[in-house]
PDB file of C-alpha atoms and ligand atoms in Angstrom:
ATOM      1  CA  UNK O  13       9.159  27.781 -31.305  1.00  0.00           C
ATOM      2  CA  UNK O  14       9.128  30.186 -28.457  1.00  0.00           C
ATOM      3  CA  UNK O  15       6.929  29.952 -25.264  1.00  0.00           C
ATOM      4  CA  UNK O  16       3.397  32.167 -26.696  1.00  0.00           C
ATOM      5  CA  UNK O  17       3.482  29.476 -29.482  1.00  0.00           C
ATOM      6  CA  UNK O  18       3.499  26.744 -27.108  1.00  0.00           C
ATOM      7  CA  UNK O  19       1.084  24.418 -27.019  1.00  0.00           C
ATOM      8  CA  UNK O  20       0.483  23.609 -23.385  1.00  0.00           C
ATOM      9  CA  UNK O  21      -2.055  20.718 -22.919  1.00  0.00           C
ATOM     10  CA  UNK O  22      -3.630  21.285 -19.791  1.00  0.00           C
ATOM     11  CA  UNK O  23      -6.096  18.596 -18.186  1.00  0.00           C
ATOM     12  CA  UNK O  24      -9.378  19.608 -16.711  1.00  0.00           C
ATOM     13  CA  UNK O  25     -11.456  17.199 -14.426  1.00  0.00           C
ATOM     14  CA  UNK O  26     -15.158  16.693 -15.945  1.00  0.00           C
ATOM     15  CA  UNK O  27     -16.318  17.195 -12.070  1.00  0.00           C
ATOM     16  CA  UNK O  28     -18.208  20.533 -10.645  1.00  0.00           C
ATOM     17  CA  UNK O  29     -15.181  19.689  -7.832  1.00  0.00           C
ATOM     18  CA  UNK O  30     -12.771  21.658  -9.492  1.00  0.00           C
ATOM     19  CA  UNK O  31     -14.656  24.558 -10.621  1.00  0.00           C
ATOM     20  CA  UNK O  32     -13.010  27.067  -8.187  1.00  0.00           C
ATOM     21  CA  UNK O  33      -9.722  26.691 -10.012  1.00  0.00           C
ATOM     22  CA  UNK O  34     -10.839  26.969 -13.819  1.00  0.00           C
ATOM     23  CA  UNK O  35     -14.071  29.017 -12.891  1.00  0.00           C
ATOM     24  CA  UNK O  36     -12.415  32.507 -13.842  1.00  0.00           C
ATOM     25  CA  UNK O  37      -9.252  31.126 -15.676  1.00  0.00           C
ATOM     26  CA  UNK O  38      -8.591  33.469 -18.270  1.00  0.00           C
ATOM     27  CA  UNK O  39      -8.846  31.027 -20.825  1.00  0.00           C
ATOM     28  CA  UNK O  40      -8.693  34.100 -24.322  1.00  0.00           C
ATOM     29  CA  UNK O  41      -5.479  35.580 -21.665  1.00  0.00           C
ATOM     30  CA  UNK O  42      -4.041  31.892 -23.510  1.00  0.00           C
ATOM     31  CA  UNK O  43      -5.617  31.928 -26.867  1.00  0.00           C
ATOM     32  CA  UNK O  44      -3.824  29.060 -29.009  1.00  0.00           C
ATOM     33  CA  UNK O  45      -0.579  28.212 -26.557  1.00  0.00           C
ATOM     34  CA  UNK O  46      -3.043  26.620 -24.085  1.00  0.00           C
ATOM     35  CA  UNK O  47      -5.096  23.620 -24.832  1.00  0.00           C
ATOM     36  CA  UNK O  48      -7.626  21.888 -22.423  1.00  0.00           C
ATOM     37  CA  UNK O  49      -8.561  18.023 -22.392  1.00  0.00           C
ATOM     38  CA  UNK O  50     -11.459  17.829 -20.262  1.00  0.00           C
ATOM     39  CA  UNK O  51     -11.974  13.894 -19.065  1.00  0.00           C
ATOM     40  CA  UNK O  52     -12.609  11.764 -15.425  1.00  0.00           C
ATOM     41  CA  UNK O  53      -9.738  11.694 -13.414  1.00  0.00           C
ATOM     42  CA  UNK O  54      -8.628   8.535 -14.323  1.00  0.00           C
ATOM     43  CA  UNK O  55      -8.376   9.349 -17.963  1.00  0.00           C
ATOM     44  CA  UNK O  56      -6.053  12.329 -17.333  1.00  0.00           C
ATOM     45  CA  UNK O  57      -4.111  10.053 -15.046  1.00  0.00           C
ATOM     46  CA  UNK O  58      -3.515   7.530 -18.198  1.00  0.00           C
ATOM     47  CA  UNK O  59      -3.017  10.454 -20.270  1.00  0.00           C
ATOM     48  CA  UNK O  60      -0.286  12.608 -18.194  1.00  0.00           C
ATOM     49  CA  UNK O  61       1.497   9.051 -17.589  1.00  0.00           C
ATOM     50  CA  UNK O  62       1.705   8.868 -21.557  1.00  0.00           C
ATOM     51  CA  UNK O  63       2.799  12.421 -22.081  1.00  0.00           C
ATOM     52  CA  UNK O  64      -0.454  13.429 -24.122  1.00  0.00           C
ATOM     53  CA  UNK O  65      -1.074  16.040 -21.841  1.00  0.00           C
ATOM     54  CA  UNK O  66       1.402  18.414 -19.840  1.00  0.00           C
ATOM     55  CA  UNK O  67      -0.077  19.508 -16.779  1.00  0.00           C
ATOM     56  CA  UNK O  68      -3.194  20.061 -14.441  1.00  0.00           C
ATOM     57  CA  UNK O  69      -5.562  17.948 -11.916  1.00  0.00           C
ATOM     58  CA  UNK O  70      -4.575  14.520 -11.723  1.00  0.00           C
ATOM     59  CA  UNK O  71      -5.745  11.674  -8.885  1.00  0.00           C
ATOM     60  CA  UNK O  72      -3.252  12.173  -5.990  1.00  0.00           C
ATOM     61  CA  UNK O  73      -2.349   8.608  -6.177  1.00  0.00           C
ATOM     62  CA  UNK O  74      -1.305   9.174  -9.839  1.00  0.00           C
ATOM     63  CA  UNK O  75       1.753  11.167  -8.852  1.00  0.00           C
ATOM     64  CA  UNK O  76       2.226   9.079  -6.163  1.00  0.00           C
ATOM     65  CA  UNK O  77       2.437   6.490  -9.212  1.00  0.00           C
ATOM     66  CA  UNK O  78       4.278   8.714 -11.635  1.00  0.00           C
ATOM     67  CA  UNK O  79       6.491  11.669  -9.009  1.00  0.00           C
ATOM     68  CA  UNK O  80       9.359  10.626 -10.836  1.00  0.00           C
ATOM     69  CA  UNK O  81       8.157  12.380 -13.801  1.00  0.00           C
ATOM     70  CA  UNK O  82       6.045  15.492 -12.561  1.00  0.00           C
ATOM     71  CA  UNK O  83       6.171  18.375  -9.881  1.00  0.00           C
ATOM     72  CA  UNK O  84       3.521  19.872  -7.822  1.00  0.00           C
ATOM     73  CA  UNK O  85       2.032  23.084  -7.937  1.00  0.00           C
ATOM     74  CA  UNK O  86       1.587  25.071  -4.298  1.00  0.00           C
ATOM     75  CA  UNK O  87      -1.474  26.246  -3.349  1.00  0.00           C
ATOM     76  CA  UNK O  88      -3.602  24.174  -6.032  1.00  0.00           C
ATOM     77  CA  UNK O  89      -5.483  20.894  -4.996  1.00  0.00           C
ATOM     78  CA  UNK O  90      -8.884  19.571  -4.394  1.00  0.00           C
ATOM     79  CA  UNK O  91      -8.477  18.200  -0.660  1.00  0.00           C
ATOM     80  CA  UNK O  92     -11.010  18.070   2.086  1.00  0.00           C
ATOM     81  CA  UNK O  93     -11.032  18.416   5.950  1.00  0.00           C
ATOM     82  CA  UNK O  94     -13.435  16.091   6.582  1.00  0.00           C
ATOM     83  CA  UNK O  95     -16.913  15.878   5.061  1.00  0.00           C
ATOM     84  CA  UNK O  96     -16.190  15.796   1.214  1.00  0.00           C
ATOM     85  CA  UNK O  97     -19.647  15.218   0.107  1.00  0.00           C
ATOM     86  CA  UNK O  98     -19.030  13.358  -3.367  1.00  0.00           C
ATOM     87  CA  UNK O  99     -16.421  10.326  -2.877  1.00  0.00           C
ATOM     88  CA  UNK O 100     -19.445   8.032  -1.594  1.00  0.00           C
ATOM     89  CA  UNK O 101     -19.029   4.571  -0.605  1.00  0.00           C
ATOM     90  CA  UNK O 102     -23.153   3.125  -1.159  1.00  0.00           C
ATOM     91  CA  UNK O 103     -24.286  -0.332   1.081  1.00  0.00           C
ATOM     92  CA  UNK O 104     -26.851  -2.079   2.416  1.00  0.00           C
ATOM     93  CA  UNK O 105     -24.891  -3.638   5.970  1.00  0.00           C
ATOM     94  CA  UNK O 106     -22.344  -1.370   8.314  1.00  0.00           C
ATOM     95  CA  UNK O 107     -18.667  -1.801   7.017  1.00  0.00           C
ATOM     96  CA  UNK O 108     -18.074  -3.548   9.618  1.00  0.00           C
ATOM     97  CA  UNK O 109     -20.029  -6.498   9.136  1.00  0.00           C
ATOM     98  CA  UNK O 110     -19.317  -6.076   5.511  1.00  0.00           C
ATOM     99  CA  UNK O 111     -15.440  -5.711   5.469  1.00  0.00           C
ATOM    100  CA  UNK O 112     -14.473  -9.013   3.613  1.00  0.00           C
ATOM    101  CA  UNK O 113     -17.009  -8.476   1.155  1.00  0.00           C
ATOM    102  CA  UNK O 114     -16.921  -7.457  -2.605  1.00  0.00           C
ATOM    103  CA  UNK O 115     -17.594  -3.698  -3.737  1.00  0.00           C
ATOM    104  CA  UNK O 116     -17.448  -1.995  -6.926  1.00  0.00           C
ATOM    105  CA  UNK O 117     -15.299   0.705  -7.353  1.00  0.00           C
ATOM    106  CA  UNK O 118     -16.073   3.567  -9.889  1.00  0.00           C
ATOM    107  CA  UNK O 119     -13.369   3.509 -13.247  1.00  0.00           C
ATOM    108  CA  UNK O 120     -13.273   7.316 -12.780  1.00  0.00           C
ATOM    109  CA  UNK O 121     -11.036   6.966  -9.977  1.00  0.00           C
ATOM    110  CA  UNK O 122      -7.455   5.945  -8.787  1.00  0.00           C
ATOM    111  CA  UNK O 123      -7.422   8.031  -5.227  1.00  0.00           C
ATOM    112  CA  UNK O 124     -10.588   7.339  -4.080  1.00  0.00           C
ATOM    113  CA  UNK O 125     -10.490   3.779  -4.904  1.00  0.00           C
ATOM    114  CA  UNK O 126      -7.181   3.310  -3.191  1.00  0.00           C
ATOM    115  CA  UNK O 127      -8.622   5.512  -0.123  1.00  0.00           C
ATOM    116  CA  UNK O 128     -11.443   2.703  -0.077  1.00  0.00           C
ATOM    117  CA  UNK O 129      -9.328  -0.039  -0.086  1.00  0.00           C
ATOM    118  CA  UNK O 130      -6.840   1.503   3.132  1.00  0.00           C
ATOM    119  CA  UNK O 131     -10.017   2.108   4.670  1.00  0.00           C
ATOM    120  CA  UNK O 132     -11.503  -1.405   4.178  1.00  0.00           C
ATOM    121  CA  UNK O 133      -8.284  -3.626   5.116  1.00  0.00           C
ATOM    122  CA  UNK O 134      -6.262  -1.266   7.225  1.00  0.00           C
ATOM    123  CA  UNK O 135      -8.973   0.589   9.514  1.00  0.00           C
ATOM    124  CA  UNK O 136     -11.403  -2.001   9.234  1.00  0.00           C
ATOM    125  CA  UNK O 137      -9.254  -5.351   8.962  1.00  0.00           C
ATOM    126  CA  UNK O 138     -10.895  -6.591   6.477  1.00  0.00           C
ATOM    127  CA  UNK O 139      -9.905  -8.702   3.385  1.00  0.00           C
ATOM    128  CA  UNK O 140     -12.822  -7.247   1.105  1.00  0.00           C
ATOM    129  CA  UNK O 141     -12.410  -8.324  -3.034  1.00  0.00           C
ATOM    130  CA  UNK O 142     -13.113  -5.717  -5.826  1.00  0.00           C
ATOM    131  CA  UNK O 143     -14.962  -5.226  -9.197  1.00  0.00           C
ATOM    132  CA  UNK O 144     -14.014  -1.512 -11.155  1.00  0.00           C
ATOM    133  CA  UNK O 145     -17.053  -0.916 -12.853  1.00  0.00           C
ATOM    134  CA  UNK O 146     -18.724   1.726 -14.489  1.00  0.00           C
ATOM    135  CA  UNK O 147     -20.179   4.413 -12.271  1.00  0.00           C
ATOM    136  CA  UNK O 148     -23.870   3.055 -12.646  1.00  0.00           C
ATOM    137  CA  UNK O 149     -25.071   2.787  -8.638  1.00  0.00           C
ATOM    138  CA  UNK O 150     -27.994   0.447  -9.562  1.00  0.00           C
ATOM    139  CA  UNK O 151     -25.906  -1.657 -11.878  1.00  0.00           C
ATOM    140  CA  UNK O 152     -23.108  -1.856  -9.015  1.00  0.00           C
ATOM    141  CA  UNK O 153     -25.289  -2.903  -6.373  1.00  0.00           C
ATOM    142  CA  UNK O 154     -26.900  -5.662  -7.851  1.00  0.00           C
ATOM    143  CA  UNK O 155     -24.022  -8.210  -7.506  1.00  0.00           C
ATOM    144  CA  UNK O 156     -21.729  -6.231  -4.895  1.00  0.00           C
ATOM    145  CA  UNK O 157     -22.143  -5.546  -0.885  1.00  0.00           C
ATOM    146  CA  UNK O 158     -20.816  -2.082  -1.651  1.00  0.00           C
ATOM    147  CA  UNK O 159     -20.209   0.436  -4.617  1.00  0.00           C
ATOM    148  CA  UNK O 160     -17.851   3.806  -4.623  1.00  0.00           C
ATOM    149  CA  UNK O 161     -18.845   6.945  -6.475  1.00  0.00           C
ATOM    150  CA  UNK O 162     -17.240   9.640  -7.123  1.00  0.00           C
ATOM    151  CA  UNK O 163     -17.330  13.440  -8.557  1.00  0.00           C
ATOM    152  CA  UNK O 164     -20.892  14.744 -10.024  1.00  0.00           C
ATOM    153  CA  UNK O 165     -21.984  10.715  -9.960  1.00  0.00           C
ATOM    154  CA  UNK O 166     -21.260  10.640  -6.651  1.00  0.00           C
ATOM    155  CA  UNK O 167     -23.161  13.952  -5.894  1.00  0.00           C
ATOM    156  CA  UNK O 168     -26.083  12.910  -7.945  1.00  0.00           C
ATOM    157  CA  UNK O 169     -27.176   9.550  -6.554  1.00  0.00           C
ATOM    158  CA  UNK O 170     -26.126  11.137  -2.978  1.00  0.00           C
ATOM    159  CA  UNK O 171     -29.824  13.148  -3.693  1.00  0.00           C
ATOM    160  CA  UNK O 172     -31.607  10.543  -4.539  1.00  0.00           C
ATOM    161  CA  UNK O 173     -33.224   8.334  -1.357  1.00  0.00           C
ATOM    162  CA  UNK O 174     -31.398   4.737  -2.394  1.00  0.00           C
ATOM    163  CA  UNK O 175     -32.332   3.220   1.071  1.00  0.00           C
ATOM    164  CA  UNK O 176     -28.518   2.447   1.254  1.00  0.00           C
ATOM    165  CA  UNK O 177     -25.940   3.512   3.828  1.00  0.00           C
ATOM    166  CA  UNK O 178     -23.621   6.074   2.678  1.00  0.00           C
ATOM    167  CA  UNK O 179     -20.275   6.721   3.689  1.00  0.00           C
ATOM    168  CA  UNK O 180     -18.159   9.834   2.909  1.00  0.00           C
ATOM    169  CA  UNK O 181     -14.650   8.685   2.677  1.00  0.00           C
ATOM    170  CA  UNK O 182     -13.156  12.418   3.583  1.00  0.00           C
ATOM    171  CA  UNK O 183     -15.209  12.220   6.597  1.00  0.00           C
ATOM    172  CA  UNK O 184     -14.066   8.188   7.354  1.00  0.00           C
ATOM    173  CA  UNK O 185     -10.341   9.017   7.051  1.00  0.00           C
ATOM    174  CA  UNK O 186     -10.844  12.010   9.504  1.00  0.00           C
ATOM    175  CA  UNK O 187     -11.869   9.484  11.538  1.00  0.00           C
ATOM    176  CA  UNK O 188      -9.425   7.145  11.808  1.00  0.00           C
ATOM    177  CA  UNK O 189      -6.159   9.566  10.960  1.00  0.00           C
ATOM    178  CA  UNK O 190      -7.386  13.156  12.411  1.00  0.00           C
ATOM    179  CA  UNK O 191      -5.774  14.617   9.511  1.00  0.00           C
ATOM    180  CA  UNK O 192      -7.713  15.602   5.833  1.00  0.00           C
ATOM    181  CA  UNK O 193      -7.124  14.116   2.978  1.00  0.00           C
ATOM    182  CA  UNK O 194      -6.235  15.420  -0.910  1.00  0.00           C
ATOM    183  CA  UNK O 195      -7.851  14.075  -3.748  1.00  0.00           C
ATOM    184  CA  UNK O 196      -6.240  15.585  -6.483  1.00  0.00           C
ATOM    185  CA  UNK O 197      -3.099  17.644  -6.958  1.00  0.00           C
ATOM    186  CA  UNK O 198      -2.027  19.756  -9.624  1.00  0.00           C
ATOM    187  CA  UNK O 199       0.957  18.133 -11.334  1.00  0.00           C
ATOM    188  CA  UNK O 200       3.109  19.153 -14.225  1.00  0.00           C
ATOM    189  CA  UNK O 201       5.553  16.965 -16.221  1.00  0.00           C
ATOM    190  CA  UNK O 202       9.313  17.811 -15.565  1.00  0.00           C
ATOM    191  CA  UNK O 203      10.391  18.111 -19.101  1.00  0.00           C
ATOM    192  CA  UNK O 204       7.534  20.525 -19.709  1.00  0.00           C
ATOM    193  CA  UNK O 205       8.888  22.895 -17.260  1.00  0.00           C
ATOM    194  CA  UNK O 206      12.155  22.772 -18.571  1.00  0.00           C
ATOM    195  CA  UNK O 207      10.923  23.547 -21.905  1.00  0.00           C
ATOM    196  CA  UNK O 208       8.482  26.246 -21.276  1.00  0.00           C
ATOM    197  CA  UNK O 209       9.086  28.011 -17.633  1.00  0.00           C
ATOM    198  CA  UNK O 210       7.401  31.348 -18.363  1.00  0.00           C
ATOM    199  CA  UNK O 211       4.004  29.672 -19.736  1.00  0.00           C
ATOM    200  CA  UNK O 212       3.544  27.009 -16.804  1.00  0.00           C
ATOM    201  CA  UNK O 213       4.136  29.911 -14.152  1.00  0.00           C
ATOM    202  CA  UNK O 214       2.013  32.253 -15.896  1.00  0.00           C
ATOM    203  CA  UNK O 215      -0.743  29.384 -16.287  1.00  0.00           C
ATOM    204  CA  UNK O 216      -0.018  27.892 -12.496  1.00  0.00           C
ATOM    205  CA  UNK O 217      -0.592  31.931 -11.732  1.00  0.00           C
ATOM    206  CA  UNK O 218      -3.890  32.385 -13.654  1.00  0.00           C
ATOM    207  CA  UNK O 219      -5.533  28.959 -11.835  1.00  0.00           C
ATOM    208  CA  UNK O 220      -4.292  30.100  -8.058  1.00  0.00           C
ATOM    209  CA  UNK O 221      -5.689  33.846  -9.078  1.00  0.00           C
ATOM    210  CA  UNK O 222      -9.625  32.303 -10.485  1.00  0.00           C
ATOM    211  CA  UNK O 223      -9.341  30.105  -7.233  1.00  0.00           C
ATOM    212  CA  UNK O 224      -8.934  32.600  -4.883  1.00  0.00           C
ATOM    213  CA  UNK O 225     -11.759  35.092  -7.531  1.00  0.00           C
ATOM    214  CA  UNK O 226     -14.691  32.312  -6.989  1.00  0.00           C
ATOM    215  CA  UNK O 227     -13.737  31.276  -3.064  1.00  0.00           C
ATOM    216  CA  UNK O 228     -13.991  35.088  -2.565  1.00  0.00           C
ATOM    217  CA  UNK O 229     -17.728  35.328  -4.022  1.00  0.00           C
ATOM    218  CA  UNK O 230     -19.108  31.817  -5.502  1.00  0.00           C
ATOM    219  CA  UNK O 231     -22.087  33.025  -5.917  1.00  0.00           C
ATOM    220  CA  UNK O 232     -22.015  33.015  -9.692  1.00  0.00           C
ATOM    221  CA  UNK O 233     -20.466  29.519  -9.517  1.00  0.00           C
ATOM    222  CA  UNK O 234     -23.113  28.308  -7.006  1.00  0.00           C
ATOM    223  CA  UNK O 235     -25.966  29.275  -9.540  1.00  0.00           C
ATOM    224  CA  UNK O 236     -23.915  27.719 -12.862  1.00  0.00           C
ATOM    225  CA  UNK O 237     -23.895  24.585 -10.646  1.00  0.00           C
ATOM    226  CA  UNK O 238     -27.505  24.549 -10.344  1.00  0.00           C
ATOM    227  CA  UNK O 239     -28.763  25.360 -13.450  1.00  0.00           C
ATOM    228  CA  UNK O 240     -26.092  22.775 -15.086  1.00  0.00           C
ATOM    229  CA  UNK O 241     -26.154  19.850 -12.278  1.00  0.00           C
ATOM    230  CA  UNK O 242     -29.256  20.919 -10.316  1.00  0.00           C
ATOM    231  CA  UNK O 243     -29.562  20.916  -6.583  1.00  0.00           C
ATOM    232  CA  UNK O 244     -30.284  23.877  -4.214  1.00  0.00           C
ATOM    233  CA  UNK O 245     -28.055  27.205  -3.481  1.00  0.00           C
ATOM    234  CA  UNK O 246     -27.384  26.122  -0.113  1.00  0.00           C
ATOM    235  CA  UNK O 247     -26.356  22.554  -0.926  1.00  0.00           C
ATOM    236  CA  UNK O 248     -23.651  24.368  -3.414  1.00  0.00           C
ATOM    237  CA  UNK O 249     -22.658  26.908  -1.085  1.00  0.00           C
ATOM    238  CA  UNK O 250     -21.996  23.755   1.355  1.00  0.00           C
ATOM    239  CA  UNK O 251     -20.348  22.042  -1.145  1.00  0.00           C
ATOM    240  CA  UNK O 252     -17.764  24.368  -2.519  1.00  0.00           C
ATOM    241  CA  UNK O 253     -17.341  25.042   1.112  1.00  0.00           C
ATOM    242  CA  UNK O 254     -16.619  22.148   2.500  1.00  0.00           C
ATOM    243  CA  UNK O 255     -13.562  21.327  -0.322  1.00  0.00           C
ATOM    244  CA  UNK O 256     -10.625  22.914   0.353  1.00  0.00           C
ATOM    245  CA  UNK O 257      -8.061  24.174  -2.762  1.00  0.00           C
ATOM    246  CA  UNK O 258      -5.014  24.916  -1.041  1.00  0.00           C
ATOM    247  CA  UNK O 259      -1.565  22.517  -1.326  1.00  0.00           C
ATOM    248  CA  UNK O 260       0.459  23.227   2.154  1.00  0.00           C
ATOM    249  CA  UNK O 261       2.034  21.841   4.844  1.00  0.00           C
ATOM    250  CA  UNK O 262      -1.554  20.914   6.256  1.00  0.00           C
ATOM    251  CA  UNK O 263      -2.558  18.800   3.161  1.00  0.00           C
ATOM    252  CA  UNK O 264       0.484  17.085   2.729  1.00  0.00           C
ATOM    253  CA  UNK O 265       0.699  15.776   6.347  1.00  0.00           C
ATOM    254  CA  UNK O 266      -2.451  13.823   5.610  1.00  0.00           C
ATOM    255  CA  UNK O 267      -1.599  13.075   2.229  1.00  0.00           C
ATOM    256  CA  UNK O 268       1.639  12.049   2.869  1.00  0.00           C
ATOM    257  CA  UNK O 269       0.242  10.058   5.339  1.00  0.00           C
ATOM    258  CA  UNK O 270      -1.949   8.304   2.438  1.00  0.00           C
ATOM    259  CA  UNK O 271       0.951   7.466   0.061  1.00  0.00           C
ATOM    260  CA  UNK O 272       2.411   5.975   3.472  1.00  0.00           C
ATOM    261  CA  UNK O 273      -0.359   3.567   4.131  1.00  0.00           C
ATOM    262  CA  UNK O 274      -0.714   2.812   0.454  1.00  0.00           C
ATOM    263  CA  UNK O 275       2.941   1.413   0.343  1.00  0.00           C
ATOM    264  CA  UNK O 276       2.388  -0.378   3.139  1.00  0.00           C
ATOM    265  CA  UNK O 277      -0.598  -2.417   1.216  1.00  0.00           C
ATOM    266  CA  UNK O 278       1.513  -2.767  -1.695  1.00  0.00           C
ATOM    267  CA  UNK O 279      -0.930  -0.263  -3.582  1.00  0.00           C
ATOM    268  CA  UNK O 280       2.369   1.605  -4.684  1.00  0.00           C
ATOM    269  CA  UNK O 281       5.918   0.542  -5.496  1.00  0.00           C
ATOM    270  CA  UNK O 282       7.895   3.353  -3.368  1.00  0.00           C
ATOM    271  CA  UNK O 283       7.367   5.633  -0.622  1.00  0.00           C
ATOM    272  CA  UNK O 284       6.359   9.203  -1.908  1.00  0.00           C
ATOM    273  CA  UNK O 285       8.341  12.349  -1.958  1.00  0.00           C
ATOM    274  CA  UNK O 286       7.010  15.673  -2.498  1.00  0.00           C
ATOM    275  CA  UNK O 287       8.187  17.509  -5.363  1.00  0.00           C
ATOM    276  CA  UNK O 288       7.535  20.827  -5.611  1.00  0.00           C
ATOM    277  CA  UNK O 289       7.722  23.539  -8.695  1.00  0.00           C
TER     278      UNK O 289
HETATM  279  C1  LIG E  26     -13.426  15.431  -4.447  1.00  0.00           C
HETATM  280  C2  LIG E  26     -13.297  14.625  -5.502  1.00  0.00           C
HETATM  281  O1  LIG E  26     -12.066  14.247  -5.845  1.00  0.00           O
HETATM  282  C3  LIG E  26     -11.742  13.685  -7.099  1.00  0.00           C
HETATM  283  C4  LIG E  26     -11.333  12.293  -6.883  1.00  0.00           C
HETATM  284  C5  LIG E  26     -10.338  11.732  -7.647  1.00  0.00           C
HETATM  285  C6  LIG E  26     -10.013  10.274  -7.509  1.00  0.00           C
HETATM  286  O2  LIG E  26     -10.649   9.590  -6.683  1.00  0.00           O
HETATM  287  O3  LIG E  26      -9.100   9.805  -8.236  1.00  0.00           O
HETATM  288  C7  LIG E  26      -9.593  12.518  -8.561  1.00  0.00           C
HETATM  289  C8  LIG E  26      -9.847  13.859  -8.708  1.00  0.00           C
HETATM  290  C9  LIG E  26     -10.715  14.568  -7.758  1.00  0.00           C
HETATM  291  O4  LIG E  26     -11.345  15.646  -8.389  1.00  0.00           O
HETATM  292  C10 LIG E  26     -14.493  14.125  -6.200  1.00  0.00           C
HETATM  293  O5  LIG E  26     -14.411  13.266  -7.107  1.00  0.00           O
HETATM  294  O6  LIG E  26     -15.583  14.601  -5.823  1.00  0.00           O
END
């Protein structure tokens, strides 16, 4: 079978995140060699692992799990500076006071929820216990001193007026490290690029072109976002601003620093190289 045959099963997160990067993806460019699998992070993560799909946005921490397996793709990520506006940690009491507590952590995630957990016992001290649950804010918070959203969930209950605290993890780990942090990276399974080098560049290509085609003028992606998820034209404009899509040097000195502190808590196995395509 030769590479325009391919079938290339490409993951897409289920999250207005990472719109930027499949926004103006020439999907008919692809017709039949390209499939997409659109799930929650932690889905794709499971999937990838198991070789049901071939490339795309995973959790961070997944190829920190799995780097034997995949590569990275430059200049494709969902990573933040500081504010990231929709990885949420809810609660009633200051994380301080509340750092050997129990908190619910959202099943959508694997970064995020390892993010909260170097946050709560390395920055804070603390020696917290945890429930994965389904991301239902009300449900979480009835038996649980905290509860972690993230994606579209995260953004939804952020508008609503809870009466609970809410911390923003991007901004938290800015605080403590200085440096941002990335989400989710673009991965693609080894073997796949061995098999079909032509199609993955082509398809790598076509995501880093729509990214840099919606940063350039989101307009149209600001209004899809609130006719689809609601919300106001500045809040999207913020939004979309605040993320940052790039995978350089800058992202991987605070993700690097991540897999680092998630070794150290026994969260992963190994330290983490970077692999590049
Ligand atoms: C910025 C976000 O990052 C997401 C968080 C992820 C995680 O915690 O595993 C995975 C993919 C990202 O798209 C978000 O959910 O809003």
């Amino acid at each position: 079978m030769n590479n325009q045959q391919a079938q290339i099963r490409v993951g897409r997160i289920n999250y207005s995140n990472v719109w930027p990067i499949f926004y103006y993806f020439p999907f008919s460019e692809f017709g039949s060699s390209v499939q997409f699998i659109e799930q929650v992070p932690s889905t794709l993560n499971r999937a990838m692992a198991a070789g049901e799909i071939d490339m795309g946005p995973i959790s961070s921490f997944a190829y920190g799990e799995n780097f034997d397996s995949y590569v990275l793709c430059p200049q494709l990520s969902v990573s933040a500076k500081n504010e990231v506006n929709s990885i949420l940690l809810f609660h009633r009491e200051p994380l301080e006071t509340i750092k050997d507590g129990n908190f619910a952590l959202t099943s959508a995630s694997a970064t995020s929820v390892n993010l909260c957990k170097i946050i709560l016992q390395k920055f804070y001290g603390g020696n917290p216990t945890y429930t994965t649950a389904a991301p239902n804010l009300e449900e979480m918070m009835k038996d649980h001193d905290g509860a972690l959203l993230i994606g579209d969930d995260a953004i939804r209950a952020s508008w609503v007026d809870t009466g609970y605290r809410v911390t923003d993890l991007g901004q938290e780990w800015k605080k403590w490290t200085g440096t941002g942090m990335t989400f989710a990276v673009w991965a693609i399974r080894e073997a796949v690029v061995r098999q079909y080098p032509e199609l993955i560049e082509r398809i790598r290509q076509a995501f880093v072109e729509s990214k840099i085609k919606s940063l350039a003028d989101p307009m149209a992606m600001v209004h899809d976002a609130q006719t689809k998820i609601g919300g106001t034209e500045s809040y999207w404009l913020h939004y979309f601003g605040d993320l940052c899509y790039d995978f350089g040097s800058e992202q991987w000195e605070g993700l690097s620093l991540y897999y680092r502190y998630a070794w150290e808590l026994g969260l992963l196995s190994k330290p983490v190289p970077l692999k590049l395509l």
